[in-house]
Coordinates of C-alpha atoms and ligand atoms in Angstrom, one line a residue:
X7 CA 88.3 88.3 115.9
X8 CA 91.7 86.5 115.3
X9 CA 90.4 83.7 113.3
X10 CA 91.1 84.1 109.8
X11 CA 88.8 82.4 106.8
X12 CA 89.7 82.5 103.2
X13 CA 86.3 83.3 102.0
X14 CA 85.8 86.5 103.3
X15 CA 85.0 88.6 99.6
X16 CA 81.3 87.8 99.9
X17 CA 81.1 88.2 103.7
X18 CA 81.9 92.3 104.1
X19 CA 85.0 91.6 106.5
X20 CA 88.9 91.2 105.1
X21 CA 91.9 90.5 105.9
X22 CA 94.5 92.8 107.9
X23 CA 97.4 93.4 109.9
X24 CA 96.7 95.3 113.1
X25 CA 98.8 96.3 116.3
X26 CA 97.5 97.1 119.3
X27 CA 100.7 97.2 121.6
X28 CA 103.1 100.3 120.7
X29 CA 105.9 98.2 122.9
X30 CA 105.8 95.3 121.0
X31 CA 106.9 96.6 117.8
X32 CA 106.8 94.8 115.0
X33 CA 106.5 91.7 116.8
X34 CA 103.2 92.7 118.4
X35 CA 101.7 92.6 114.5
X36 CA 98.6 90.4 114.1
X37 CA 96.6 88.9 111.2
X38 CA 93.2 89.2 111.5
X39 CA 89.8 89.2 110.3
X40 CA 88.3 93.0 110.1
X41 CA 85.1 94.2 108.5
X42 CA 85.5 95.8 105.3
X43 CA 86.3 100.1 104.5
X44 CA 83.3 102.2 104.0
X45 CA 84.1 104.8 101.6
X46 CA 83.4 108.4 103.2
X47 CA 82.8 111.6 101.3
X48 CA 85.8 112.4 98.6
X49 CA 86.9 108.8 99.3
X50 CA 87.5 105.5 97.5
X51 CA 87.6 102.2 98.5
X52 CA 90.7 100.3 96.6
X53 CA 91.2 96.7 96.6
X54 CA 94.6 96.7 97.5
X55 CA 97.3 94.5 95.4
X56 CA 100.3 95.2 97.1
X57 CA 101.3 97.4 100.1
X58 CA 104.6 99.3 101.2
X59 CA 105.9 99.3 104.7
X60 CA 108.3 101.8 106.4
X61 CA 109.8 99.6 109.2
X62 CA 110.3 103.0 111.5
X63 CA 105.8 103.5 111.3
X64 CA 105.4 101.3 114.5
X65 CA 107.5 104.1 116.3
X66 CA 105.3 107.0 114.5
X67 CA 102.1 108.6 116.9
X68 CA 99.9 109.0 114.5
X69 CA 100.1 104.7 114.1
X70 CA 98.3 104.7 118.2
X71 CA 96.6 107.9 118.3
X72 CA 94.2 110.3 116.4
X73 CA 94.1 114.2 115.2
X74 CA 93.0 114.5 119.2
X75 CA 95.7 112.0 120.9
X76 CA 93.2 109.5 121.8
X77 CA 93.7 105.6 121.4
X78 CA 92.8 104.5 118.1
X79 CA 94.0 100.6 118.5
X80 CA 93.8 98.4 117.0
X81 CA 95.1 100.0 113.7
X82 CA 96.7 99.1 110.6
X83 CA 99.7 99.8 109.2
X84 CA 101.3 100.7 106.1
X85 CA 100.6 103.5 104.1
X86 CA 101.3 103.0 100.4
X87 CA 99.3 101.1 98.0
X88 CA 99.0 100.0 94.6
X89 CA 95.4 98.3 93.6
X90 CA 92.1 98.9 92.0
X91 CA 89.3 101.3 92.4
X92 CA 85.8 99.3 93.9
X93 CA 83.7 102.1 95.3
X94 CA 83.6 106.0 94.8
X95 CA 82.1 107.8 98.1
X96 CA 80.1 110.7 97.9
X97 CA 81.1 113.7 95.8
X98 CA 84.4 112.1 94.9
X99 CA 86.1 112.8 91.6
X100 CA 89.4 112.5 89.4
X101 CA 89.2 108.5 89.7
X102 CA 86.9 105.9 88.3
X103 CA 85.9 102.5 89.5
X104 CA 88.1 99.4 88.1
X105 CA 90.9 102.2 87.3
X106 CA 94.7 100.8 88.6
X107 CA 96.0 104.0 91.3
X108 CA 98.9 104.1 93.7
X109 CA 99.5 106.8 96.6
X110 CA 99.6 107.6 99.7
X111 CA 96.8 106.9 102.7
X112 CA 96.7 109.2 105.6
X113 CA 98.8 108.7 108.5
X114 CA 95.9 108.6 111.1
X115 CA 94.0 106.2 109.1
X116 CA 93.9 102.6 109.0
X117 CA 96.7 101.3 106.3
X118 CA 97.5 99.2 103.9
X119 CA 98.4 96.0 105.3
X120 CA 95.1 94.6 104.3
X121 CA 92.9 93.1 101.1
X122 CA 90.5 96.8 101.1
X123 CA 91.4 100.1 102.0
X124 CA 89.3 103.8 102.1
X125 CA 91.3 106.9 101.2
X126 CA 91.1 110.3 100.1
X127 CA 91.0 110.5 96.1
X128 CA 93.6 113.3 96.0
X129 CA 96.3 110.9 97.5
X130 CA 96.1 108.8 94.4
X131 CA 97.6 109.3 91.1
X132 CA 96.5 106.7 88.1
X133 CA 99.0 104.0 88.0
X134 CA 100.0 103.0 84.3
X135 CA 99.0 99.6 82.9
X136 CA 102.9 98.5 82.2
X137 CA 103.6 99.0 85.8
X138 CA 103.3 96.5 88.3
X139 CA 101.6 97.1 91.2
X140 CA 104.9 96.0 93.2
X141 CA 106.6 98.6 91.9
X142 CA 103.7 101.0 92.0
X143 CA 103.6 99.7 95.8
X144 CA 106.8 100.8 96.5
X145 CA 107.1 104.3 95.6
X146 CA 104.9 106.4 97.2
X147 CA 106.6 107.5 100.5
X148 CA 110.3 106.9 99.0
X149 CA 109.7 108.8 95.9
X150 CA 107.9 111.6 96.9
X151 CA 109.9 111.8 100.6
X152 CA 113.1 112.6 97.6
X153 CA 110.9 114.7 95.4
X154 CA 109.8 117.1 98.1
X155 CA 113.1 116.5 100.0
X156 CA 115.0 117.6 96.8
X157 CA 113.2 120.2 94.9
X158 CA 110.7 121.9 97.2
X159 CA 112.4 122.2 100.3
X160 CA 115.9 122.0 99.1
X161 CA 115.5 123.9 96.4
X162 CA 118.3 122.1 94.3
X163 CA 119.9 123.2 91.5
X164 CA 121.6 121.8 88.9
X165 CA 125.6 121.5 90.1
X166 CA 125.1 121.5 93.4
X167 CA 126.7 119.0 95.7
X168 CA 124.3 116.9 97.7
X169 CA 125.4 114.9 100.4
X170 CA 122.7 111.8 100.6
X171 CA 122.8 109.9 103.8
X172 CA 121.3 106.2 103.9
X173 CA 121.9 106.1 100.3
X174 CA 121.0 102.5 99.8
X175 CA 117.9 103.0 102.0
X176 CA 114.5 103.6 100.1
X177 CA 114.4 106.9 100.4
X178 CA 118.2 107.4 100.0
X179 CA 118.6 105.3 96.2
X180 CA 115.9 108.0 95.2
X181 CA 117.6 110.9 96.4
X182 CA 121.0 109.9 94.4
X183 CA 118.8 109.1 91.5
X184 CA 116.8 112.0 91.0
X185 CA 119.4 114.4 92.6
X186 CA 122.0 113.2 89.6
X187 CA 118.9 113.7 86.8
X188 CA 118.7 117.0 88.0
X189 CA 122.7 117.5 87.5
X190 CA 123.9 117.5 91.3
X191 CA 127.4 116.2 92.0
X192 CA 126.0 113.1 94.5
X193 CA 128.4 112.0 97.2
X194 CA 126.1 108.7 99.2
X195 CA 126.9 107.5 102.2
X196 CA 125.9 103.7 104.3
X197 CA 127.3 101.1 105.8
X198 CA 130.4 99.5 104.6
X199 CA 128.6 96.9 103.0
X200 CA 126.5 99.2 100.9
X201 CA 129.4 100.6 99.0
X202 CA 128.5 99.1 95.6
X203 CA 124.8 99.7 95.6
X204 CA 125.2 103.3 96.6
X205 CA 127.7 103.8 93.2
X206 CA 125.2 101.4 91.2
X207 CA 122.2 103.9 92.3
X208 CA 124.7 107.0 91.0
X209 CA 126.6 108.4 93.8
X210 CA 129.7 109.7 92.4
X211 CA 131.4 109.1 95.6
X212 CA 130.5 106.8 98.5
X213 CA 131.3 107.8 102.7
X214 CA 131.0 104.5 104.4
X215 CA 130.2 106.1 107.7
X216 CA 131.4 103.1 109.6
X217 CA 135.5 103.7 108.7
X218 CA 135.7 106.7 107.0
X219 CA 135.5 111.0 108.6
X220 CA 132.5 112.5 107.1
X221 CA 134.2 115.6 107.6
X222 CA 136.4 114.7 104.6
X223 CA 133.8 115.4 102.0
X224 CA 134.4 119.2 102.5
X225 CA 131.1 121.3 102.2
X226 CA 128.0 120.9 100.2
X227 CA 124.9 122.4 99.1
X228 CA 122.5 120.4 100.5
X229 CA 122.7 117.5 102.6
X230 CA 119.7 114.8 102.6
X231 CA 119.3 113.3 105.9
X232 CA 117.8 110.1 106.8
X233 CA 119.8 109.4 109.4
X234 CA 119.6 111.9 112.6
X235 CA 121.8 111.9 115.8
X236 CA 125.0 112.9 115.4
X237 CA 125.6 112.5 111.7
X238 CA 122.3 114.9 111.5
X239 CA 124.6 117.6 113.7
X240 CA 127.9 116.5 112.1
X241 CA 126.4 117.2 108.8
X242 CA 125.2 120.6 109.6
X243 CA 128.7 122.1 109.8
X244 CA 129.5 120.2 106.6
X245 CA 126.6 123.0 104.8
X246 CA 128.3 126.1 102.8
X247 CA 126.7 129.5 103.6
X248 CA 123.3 129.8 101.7
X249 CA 123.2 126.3 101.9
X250 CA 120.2 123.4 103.1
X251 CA 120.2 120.9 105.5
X252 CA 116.6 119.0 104.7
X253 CA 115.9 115.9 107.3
X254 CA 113.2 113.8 107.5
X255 CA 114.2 112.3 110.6
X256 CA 113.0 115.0 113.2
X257 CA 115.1 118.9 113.6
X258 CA 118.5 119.1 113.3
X259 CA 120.1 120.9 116.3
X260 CA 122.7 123.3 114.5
X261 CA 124.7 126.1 115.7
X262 CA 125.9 126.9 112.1
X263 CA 124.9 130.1 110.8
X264 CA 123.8 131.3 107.2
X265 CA 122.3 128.0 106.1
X266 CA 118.7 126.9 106.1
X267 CA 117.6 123.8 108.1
X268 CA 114.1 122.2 107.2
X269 CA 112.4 118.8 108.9
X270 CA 109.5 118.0 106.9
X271 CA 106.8 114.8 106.7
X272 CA 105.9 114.2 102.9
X273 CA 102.6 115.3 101.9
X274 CA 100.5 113.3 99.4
X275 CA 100.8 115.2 95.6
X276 CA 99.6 113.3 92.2
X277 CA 101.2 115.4 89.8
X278 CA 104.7 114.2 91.9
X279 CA 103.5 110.7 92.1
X280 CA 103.2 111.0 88.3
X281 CA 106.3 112.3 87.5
X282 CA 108.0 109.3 89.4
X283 CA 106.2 106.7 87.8
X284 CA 107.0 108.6 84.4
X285 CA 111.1 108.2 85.6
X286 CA 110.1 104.4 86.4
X287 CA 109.1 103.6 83.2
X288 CA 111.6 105.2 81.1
X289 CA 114.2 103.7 82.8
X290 CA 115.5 107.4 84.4
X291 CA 114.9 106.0 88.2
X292 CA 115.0 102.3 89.4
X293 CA 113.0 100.8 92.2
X294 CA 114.7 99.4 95.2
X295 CA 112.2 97.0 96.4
X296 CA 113.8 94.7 99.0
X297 CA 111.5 91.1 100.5
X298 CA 108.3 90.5 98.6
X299 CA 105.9 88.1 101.2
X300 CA 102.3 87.6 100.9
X301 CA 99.9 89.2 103.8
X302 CA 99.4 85.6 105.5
X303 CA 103.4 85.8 105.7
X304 CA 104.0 89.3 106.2
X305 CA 104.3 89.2 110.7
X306 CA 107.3 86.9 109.8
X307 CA 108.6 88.7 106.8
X308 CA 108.3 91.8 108.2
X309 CA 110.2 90.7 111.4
X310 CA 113.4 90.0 109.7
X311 CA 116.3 88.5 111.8
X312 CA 119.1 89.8 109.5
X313 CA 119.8 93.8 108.0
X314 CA 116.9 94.6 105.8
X315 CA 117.7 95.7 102.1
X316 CA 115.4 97.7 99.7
X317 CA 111.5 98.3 100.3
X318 CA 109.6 95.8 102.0
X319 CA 106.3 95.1 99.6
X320 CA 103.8 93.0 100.7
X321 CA 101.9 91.2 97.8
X322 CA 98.4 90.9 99.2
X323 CA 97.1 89.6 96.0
X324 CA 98.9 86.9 93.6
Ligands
LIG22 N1 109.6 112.6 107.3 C1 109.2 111.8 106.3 O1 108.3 112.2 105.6 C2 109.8 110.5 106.1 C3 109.5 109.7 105.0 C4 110.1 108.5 104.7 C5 110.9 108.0 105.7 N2 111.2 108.7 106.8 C6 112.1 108.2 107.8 O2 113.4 108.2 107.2 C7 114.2 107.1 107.7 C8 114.7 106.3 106.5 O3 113.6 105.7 105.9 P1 113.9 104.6 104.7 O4 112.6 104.0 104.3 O5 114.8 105.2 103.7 O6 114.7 103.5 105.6 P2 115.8 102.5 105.1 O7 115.4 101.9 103.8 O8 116.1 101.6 106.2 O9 117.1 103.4 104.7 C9 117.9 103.9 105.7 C10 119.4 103.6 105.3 O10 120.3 104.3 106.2 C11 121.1 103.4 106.7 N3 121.6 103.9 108.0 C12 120.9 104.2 109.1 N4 121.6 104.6 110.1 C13 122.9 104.5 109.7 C14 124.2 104.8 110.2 N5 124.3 105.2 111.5 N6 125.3 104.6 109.5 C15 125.2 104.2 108.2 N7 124.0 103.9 107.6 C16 122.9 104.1 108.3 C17 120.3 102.1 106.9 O11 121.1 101.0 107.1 P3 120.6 99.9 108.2 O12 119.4 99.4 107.7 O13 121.7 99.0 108.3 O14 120.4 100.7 109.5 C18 119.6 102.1 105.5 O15 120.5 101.6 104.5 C19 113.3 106.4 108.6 O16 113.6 106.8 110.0 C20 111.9 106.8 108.3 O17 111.0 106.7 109.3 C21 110.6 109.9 107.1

């Protein structure tokens, strides 16, 4: 099972990442040889050219268990994709074979982190020839996580003040970006060290939460969290009346009355994934794609020993 041979495109298996141990973390991550994705009904089978990882997954349920909470090791992880079409299942439409997608797969499904996958057609949108599939790779979850963070659930409107935690995170530099298109006044906060990158991606103001009060911003609109804990709770009395606190890192507990707090996963949505990839290419939003490794290095590269920075991509072909 664990032996790994280069000539696998004729033989019907592939190579993947899998975990079987939920303690082990990242460090538990093997590469191995898997047999290839059927495609099911409304699926299609992509050859996959480069993958995104979220480095929190490992920690998620739906990475050990299914719909039903049974054991489905070993799986595979990472959920976004950019690659080619190979095989249409039955009854699916909206995507061709040999067309170039990106998206989104399922949580309870078996990822990314390998040279085929099987998804659902809707969680693709068609990725543009001048865009590279590392790029296309590394938008799906930040990009849309912002979108739907932003405009659905946060309903933002133009001169607003959002309060972006994490914002030199993946998620994070897309909030400021899009959240200053759309005319918001964008204070980010970080580390110390993230100062610069936080203006660079648009903040008008930075909060380095390590030596600075957050308190000190006053109150805002909307605050983006990616953080949790206390700064989730702390920012929650930081909300005017009317206003949203959205988090994607579980429910905020709040005692503060009059505003609207949402936790929310992202859902897959083409027409969204489009309109990123349309802000990609004209320059209006810019990637923040941190270590590139191939799949044969990707246990090492995606066990870091310093601070991570940007998107990890794994290139899984040249
Ligand atoms: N609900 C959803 O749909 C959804 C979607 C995407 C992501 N998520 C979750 O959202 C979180 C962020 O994801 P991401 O991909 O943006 O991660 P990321 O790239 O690591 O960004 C998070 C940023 O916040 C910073 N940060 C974290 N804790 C901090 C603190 N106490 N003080 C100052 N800065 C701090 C991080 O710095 P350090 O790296 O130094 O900690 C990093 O710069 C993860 O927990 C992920 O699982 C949820």
């Amino acid at each position: 099972m664990e032996s790994v041979t280069s000539n696998n495109v004729e033989s019907q298996t592939m190579k993947a990442i899998v975990v079987t141990d939920k303690s082990a973390g990242t460090a538990g991550m093997k590469l191995v040889e898997r047999p290839r994705p059927q495609a099911a009904i409304n699926d299609v089978v992509v050859q996959v050219h480069a993958s995104g990882f979220v480095p929190t997954e490992l920690e998620w349920p739906s990475t050990w268990t299914d719909r039903l909470g049974h054991n489905r090791t070993p799986t595979v992880p990472g959920h976004e994709l950019a690659g080619v079409v190979i095989a249409l299942g039955y009854g699916t439409t909206g995507l061709s074979v040999g067309q170039r997608v990106f998206g989104l797969t399922d949580w309870y499904r078996d990822g990314t982190l390998a040279e085929y996958v099987a998804l659902e057609s809707r969680n693709l949108a068609p990725l543009p020839g001048d865009v590279d599939f590392t790029v296309g790779a590394s938008l799906p979850i930040s990009g849309l996580t912002a979108w739907q963070g932003l405009f659905q659930h946060g309903r933002l409107q133009a001169g607003q003040t959002v309060l972006a935690h994490g914002a030199a995170g993946a998620v994070g530099s897309l909030v400021v970006q899009l959240a200053r298109e759309a005319g918001a006044y964008v204070i980010g906060t970080g580390r110390t060290a993230d100062r610069q990158s936080v203006l660079d991606f648009g903040a008008q103001e930075f909060v380095d939460l390590e030596n600075n009060t957050l308190e000190d911003v006053g109150s805002v609109d909307l605050v983006f969290d990616v953080i949790g804990g206390e700064i989730g709770k702390r920012s929650a009395a930081l909300v005017r009346s009317g206003g949203i606190l959205v988090s994607i890192v579980g429910p905020v507990e709040t005692q503060a009355a009059n505003i609207l707090a949402i936790d929310f996963v992202v859902e897959s949505d083409r027409a969204q994934l489009n309109e990123i990839v349309q802000r990609v290419r004209d320059g209006r939003l810019r990637t923040n794609i941190g270590d590139i490794s191939s799949l044969d290095d990707a246990v090492v590269a995606l066990n870091p020993t310093g601070r991570r920075k940007g998107k990890p991509i794994i290139r899984i072909r040249p």
